[in-house]
PDB file of C-alpha atoms and ligand atoms in Angstrom:
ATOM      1  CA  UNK P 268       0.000   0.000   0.000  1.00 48.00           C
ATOM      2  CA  UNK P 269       1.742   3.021  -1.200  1.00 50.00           C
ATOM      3  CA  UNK P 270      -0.832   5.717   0.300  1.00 50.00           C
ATOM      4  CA  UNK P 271      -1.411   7.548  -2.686  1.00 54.00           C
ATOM      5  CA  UNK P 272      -4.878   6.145  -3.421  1.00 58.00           C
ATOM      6  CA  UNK P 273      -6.270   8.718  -1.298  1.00 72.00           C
ATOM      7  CA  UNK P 274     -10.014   8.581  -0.784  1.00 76.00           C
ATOM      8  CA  UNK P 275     -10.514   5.098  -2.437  1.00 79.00           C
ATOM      9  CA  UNK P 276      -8.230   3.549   0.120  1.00 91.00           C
ATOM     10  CA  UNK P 277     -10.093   4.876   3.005  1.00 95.00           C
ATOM     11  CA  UNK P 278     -13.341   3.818   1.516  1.00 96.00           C
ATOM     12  CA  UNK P 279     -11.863  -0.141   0.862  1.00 96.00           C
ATOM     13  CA  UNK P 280     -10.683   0.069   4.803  1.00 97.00           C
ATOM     14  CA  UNK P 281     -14.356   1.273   5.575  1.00 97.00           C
ATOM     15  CA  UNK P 282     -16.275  -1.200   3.649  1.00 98.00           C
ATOM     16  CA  UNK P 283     -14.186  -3.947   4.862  1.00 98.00           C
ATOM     17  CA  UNK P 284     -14.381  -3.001   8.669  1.00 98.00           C
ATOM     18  CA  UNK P 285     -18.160  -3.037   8.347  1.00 98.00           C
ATOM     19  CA  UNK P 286     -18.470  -6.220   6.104  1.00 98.00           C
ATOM     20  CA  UNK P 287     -16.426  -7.688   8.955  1.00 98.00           C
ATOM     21  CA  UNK P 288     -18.781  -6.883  11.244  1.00 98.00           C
ATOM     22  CA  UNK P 289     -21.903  -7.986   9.369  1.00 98.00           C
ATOM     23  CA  UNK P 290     -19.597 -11.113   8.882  1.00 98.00           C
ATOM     24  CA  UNK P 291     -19.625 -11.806  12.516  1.00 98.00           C
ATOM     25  CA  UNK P 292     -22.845 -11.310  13.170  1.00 98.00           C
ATOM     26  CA  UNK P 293     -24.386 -13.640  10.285  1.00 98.00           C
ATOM     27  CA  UNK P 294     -21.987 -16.534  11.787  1.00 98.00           C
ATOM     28  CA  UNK P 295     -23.400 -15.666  15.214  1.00 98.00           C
ATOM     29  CA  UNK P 296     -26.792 -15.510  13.941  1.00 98.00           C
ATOM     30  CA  UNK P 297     -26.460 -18.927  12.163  1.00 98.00           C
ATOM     31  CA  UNK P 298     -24.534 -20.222  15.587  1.00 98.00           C
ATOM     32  CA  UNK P 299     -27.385 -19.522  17.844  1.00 98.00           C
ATOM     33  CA  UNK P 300     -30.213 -21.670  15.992  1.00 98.00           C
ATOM     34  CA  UNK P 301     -27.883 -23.984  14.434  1.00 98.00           C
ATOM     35  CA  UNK P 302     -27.119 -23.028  11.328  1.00 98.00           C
ATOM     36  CA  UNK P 303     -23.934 -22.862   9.383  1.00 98.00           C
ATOM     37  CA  UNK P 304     -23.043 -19.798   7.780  1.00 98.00           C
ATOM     38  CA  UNK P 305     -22.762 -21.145   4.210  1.00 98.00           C
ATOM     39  CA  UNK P 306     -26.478 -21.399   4.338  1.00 96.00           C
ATOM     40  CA  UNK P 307     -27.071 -18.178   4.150  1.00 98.00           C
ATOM     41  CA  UNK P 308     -26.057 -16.123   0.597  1.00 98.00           C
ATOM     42  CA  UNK P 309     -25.793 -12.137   1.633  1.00 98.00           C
ATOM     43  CA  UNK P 310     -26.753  -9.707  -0.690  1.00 99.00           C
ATOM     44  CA  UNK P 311     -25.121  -6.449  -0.234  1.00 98.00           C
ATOM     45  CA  UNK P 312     -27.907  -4.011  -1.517  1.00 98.00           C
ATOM     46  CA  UNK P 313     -25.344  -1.442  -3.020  1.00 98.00           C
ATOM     47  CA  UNK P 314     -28.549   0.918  -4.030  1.00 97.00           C
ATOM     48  CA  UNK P 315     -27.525   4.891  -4.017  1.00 97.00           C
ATOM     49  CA  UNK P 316     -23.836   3.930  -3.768  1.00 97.00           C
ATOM     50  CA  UNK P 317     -21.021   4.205  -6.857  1.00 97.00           C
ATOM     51  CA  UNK P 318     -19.922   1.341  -9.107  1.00 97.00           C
ATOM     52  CA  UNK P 319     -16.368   1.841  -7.456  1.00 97.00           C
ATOM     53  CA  UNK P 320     -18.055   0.517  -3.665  1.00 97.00           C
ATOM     54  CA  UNK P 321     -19.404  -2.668  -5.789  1.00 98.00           C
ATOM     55  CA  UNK P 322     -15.971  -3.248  -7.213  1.00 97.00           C
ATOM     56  CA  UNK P 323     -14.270  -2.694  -3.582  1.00 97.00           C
ATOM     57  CA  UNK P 324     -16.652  -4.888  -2.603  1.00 98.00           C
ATOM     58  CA  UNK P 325     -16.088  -7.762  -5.206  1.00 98.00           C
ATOM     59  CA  UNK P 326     -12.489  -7.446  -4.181  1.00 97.00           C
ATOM     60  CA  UNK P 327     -13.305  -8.281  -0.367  1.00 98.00           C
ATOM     61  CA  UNK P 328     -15.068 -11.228  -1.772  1.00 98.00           C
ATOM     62  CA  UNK P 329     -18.861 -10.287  -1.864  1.00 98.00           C
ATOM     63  CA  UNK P 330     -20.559 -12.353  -4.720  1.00 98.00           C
ATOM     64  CA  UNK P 331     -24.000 -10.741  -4.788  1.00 98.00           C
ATOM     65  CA  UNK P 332     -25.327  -7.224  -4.807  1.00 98.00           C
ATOM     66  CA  UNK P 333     -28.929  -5.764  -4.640  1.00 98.00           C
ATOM     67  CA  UNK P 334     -30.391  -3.032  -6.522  1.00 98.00           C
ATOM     68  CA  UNK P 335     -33.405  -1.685  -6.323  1.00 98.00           C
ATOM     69  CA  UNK P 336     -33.840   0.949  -9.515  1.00 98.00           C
ATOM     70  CA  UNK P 337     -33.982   0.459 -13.203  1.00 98.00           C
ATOM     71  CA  UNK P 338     -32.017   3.206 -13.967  1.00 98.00           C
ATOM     72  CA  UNK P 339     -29.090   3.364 -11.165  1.00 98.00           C
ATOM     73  CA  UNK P 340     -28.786  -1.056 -11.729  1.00 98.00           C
ATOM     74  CA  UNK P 341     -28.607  -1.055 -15.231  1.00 98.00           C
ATOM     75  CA  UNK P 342     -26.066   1.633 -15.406  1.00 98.00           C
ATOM     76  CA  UNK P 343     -23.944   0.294 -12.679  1.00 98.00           C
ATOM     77  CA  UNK P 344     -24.090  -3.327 -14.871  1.00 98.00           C
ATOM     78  CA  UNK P 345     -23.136  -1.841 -17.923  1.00 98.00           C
ATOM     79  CA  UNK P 346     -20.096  -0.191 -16.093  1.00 97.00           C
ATOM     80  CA  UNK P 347     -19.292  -3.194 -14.427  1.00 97.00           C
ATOM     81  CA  UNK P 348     -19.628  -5.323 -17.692  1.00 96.00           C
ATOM     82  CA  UNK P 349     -22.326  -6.912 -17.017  1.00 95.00           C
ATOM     83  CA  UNK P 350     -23.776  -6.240 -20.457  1.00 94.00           C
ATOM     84  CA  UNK P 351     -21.149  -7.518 -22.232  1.00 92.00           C
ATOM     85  CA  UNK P 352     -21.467 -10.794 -20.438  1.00 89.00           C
ATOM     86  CA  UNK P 353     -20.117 -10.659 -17.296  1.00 92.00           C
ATOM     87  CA  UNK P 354     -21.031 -12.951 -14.802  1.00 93.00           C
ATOM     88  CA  UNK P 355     -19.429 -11.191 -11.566  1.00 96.00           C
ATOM     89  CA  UNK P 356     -21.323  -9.651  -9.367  1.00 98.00           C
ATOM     90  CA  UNK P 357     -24.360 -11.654  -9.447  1.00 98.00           C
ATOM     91  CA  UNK P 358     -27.311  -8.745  -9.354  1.00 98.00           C
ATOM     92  CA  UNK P 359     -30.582  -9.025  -7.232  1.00 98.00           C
ATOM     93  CA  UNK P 360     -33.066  -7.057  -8.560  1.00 98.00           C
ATOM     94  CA  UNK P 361     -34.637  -6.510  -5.072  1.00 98.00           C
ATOM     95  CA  UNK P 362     -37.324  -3.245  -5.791  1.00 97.00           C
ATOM     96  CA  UNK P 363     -40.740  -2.104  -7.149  1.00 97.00           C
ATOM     97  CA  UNK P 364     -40.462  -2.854 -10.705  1.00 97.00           C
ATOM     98  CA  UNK P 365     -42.450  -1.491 -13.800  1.00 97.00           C
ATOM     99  CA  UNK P 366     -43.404  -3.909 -16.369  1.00 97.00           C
ATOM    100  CA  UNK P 367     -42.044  -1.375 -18.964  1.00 98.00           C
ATOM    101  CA  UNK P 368     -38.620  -1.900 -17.321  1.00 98.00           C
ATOM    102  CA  UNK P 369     -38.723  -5.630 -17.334  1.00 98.00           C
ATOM    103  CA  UNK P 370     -36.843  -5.978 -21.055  1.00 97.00           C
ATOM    104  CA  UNK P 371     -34.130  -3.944 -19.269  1.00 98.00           C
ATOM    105  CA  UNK P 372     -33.971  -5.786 -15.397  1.00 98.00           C
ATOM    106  CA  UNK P 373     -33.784  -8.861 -17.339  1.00 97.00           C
ATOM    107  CA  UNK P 374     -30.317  -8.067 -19.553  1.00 97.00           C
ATOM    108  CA  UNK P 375     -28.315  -8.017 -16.225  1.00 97.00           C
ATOM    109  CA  UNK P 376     -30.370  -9.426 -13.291  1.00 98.00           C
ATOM    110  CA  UNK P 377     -29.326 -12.729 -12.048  1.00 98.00           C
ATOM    111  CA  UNK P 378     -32.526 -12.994  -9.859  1.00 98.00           C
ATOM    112  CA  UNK P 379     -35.085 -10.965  -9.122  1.00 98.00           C
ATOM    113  CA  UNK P 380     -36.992 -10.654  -5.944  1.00 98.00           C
ATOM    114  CA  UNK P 381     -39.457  -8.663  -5.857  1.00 98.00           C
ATOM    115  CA  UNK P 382     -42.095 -10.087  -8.566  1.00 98.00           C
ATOM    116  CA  UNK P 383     -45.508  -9.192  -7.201  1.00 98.00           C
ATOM    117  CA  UNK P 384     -48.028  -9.311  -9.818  1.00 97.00           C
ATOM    118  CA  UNK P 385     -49.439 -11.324 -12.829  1.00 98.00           C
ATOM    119  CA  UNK P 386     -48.666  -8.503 -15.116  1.00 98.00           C
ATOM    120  CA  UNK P 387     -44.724  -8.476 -14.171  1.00 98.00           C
ATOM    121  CA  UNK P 388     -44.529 -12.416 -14.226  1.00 98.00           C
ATOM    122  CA  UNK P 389     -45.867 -11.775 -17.862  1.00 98.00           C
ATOM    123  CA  UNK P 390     -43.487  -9.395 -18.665  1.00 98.00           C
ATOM    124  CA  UNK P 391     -40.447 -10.895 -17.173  1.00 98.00           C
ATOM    125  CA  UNK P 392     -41.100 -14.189 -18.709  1.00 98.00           C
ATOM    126  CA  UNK P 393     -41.467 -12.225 -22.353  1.00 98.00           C
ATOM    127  CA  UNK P 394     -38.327 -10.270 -21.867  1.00 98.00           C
ATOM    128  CA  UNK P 395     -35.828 -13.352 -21.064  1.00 97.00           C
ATOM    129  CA  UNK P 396     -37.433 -15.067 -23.765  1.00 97.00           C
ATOM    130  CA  UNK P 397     -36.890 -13.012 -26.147  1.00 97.00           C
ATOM    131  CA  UNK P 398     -33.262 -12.865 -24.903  1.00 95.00           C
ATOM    132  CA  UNK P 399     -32.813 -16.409 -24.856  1.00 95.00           C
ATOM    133  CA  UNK P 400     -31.823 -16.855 -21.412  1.00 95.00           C
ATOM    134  CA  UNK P 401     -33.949 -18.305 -18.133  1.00 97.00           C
ATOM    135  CA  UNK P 402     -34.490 -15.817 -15.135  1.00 98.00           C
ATOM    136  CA  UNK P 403     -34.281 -16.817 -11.037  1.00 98.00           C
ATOM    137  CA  UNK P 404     -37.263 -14.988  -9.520  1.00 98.00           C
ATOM    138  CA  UNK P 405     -38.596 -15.115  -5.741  1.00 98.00           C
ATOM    139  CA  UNK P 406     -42.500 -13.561  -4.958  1.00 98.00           C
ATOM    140  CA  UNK P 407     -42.137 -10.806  -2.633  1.00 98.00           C
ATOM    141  CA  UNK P 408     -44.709 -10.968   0.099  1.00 98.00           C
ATOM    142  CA  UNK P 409     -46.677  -8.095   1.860  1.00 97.00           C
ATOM    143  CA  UNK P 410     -46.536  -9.078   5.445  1.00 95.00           C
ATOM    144  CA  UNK P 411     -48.467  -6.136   6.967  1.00 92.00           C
ATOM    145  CA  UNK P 412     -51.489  -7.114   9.015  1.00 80.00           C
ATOM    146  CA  UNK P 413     -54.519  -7.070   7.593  1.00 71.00           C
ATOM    147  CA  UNK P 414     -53.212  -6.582   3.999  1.00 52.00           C
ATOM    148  CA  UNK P 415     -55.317  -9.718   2.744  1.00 47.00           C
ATOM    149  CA  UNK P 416     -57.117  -8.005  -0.148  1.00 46.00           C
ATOM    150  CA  UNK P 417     -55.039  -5.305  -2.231  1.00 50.00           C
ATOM    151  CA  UNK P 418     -51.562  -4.610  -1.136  1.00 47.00           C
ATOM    152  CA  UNK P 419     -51.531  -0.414  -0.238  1.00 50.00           C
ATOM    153  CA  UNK P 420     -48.648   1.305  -2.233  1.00 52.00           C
ATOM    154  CA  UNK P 421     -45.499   1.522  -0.508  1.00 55.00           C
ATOM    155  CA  UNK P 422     -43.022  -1.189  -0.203  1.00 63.00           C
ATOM    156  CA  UNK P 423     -44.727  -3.516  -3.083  1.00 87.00           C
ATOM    157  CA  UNK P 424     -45.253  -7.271  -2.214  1.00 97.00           C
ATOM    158  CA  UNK P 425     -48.465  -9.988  -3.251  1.00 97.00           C
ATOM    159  CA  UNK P 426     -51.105  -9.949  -0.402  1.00 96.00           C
ATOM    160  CA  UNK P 427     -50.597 -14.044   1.047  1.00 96.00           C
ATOM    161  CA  UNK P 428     -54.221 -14.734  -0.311  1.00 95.00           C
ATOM    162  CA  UNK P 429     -53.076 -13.958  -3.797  1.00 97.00           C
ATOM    163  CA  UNK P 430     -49.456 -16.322  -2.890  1.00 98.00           C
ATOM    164  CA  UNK P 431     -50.733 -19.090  -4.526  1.00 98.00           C
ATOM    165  CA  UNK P 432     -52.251 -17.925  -7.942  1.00 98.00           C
ATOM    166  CA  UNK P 433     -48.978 -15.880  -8.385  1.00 98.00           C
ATOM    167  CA  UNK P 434     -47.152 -18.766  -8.292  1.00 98.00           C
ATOM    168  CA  UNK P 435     -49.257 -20.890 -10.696  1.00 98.00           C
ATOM    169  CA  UNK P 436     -48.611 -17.971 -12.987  1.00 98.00           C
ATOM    170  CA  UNK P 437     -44.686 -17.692 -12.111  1.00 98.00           C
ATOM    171  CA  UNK P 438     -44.347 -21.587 -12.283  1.00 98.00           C
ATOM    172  CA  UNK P 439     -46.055 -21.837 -16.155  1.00 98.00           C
ATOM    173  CA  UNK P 440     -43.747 -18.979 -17.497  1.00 98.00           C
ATOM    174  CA  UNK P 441     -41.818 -21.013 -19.602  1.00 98.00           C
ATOM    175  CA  UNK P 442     -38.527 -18.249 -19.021  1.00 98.00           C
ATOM    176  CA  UNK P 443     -38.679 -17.994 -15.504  1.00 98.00           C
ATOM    177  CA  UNK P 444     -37.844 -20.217 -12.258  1.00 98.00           C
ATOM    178  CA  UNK P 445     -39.843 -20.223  -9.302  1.00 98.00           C
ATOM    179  CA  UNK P 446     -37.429 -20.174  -6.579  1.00 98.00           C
ATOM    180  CA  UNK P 447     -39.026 -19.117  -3.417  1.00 98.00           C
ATOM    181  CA  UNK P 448     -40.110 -16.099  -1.453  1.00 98.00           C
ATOM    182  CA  UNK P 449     -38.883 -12.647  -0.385  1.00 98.00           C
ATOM    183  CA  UNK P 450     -40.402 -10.366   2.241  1.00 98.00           C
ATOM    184  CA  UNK P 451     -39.394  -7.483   4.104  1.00 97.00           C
ATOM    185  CA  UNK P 452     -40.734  -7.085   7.676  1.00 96.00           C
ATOM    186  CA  UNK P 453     -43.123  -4.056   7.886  1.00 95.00           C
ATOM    187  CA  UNK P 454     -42.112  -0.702   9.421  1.00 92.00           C
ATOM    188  CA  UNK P 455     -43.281  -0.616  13.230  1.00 92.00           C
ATOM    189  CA  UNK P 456     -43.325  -4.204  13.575  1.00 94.00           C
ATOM    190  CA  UNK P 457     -41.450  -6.104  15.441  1.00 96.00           C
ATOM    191  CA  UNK P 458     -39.872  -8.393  12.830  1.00 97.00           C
ATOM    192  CA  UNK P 459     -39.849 -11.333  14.643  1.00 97.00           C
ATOM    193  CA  UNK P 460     -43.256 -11.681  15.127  1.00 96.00           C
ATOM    194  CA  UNK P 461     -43.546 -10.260  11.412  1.00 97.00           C
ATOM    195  CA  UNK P 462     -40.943 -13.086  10.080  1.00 98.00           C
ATOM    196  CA  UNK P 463     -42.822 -15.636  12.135  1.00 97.00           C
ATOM    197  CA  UNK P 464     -45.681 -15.167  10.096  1.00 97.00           C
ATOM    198  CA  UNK P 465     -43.849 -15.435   6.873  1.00 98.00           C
ATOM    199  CA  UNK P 466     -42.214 -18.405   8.105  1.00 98.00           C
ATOM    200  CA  UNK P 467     -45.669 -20.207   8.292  1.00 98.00           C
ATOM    201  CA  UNK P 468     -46.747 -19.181   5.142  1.00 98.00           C
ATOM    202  CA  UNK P 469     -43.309 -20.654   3.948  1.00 98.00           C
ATOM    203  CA  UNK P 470     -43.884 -23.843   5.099  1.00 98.00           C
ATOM    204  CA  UNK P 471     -47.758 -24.589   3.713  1.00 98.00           C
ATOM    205  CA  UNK P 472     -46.005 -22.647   0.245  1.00 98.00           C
ATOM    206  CA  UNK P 473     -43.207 -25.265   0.351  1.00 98.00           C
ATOM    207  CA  UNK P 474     -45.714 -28.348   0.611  1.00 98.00           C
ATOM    208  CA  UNK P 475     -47.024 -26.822  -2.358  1.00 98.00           C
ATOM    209  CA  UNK P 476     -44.193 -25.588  -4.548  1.00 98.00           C
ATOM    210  CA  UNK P 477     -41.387 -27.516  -3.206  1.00 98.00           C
ATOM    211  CA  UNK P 478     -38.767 -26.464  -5.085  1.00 97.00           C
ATOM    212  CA  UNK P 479     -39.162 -23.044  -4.687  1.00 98.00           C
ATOM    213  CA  UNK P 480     -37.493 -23.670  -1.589  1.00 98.00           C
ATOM    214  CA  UNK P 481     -35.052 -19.713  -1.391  1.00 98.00           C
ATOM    215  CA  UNK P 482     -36.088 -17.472   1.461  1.00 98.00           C
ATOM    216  CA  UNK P 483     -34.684 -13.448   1.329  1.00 98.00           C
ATOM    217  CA  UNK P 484     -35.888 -12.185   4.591  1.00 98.00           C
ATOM    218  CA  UNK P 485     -33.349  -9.993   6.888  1.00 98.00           C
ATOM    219  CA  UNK P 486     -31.392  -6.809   6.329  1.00 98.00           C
ATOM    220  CA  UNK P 487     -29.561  -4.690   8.391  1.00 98.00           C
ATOM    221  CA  UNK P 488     -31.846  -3.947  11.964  1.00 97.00           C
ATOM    222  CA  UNK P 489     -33.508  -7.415  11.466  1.00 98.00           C
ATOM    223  CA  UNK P 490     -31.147 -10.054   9.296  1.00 98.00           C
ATOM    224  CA  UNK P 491     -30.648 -12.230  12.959  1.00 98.00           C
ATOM    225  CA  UNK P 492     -34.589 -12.481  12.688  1.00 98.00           C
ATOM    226  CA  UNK P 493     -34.204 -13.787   9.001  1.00 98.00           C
ATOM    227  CA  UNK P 494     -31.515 -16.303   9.909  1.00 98.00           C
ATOM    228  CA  UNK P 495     -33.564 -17.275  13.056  1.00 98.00           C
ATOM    229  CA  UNK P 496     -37.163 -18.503  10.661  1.00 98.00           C
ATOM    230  CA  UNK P 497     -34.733 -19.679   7.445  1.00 98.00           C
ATOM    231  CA  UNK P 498     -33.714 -17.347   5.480  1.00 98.00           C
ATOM    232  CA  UNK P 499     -30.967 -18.410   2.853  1.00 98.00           C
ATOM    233  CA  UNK P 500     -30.598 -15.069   1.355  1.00 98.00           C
ATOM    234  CA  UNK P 501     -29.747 -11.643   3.973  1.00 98.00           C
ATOM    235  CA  UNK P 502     -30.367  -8.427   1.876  1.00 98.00           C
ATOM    236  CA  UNK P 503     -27.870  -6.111   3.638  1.00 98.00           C
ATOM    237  CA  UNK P 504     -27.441  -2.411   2.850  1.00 98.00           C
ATOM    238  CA  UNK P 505     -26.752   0.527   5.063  1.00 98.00           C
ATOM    239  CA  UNK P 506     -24.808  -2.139   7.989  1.00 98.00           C
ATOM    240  CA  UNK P 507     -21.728  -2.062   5.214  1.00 98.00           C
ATOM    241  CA  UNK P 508     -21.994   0.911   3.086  1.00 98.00           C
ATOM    242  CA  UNK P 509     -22.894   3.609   5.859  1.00 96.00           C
ATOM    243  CA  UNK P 510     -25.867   5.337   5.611  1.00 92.00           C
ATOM    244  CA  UNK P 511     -28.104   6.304   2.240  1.00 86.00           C
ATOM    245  CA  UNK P 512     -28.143  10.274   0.942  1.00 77.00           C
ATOM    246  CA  UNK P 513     -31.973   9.247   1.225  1.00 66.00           C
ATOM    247  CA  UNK P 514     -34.265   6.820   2.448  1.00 52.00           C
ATOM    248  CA  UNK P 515     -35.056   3.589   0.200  1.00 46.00           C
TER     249      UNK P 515
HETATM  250  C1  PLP T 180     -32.594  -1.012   0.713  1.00 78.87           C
HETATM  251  C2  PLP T 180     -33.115  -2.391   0.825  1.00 78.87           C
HETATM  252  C3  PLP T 180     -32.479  -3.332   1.656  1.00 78.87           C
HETATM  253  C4  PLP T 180     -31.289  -3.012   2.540  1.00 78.87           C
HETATM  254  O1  PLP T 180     -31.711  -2.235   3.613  1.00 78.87           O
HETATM  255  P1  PLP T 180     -30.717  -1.869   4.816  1.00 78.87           P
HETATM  256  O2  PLP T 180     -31.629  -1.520   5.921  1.00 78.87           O
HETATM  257  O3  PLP T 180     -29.910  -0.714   4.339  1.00 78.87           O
HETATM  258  O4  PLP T 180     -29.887  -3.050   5.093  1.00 78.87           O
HETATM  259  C5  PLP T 180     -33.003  -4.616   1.688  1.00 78.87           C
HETATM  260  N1  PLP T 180     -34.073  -4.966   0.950  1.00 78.87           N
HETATM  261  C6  PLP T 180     -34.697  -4.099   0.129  1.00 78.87           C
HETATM  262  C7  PLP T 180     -35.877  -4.560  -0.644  1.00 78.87           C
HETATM  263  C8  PLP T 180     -34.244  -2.794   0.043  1.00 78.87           C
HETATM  264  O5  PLP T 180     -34.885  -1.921  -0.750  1.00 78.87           O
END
């Protein structure tokens, strides 16, 4: 280290200290129910942050990152080569997604996680077909209370009593794999109680459509609540790269 990287230097030291951390506290997590550690994928949800943190971040060994915009993912992918092929960093598309934006999500996303409607199954499943490739997707579920008919606008997510048809729909799309669920727990909650809902829905969706077996559930106030009911995917954000400019 010659010192004369300046501000990028500082920034590699920062986002290692904290992925450290975050480190130690998935193991622990996994430790106290009896988990191992390799269970668990983590996600770094890079959203609002440069290219150059996803790069520093590659180079400390994360895998997977999370996006959650169109715009910002699909020019961070093209910078990181990702259009041309790439297949490093694996990219979660993790937000509210437009169907108009699906032919574009689906040129760099690895998996999406956040498919919450009939209309974006459709969409999805046209895009990757039409690229000749096959597309990872999880349903994201609206876990607020009392959400059983139309979910309210906000964080997105399939009301449970409309799980089940989504999936039919997601499971016939010829370009897309069914792989499981995502949720996030709802603000004010406390997100065990939320996640221990989810978990039960997990387990009568499992019986149903076993192999979509993936859980995302966790980020960075509750990813020892995801760990505790299954999760196999942590969606971690603001615990490594410091805090967003603005909420998201
Ligand atoms: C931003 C975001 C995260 C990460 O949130 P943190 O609290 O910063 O860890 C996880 N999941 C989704 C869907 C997000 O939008």
């Amino acid at each position: 280290m010659t010192g004369d990287e300046g501000a990028g230097d500082a920034r590699s030291q920062e986002l290692a200290t904290r992925l450290r951390a975050v480190e130690e506290r998935l193991t622990r997590a996994c430790e106290a129910v009896g988990r191992t550690r390799s269970d668990v994928q983590l996600v770094v949800v890079t959203k609002f942050f440069p290219a150059s943190d996803i790069s520093g971040l590659l180079a400390l060994g994360v895998t997977d990152v999370g996006e959650n915009r169109d715009q910002e993912a699909s020019a961070k992918a093209e910078e990181l080569g990702l259009m041309d092929g790439a297949d490093s960093p694996r990219m979660h598309f993790v937000g509210q997604l437009q169907t108009n934006k699906a032919s574009s999500v689906a040129k760099y996303a690895y998996m999406v996680q956040s498919v919450d409607r009939p209309k974006l199954v459709r969409a999805l499943d046209r895009a990757v077909l039409s690229q000749g490739r096959m597309l990872d997707v999880l349903l994201q579920v609206d876990l607020r209370p009392g959400e059983e008919t139309e979910a309210a606008p906000g964080r997105g997510g399939v009301a449970p009593a409309q799980l089940w048809g989504l999936a039919e729909g997601a499971q016939e799309a010829e370009g897309l794999r069914l792989r499981g669920l995502m949720s996030v727990a709802p603000l004010g909650e406390d997100p065990v109680s939320a996640f221990g809902r989810l978990a039960e829905l997990r387990e009568r969706f499992i019986a149903d459509f076993p192999q979509a077996d993936l859980l995302s559930a966790g980020m960075s106030a509750d990813l020892e609540a995801g760990i505790a009911v299954g999760a196999t995917h942590v969606r971690v954000g603001s615990a490594i790269l410091g805090l967003r400019p603005q909420a998201g």
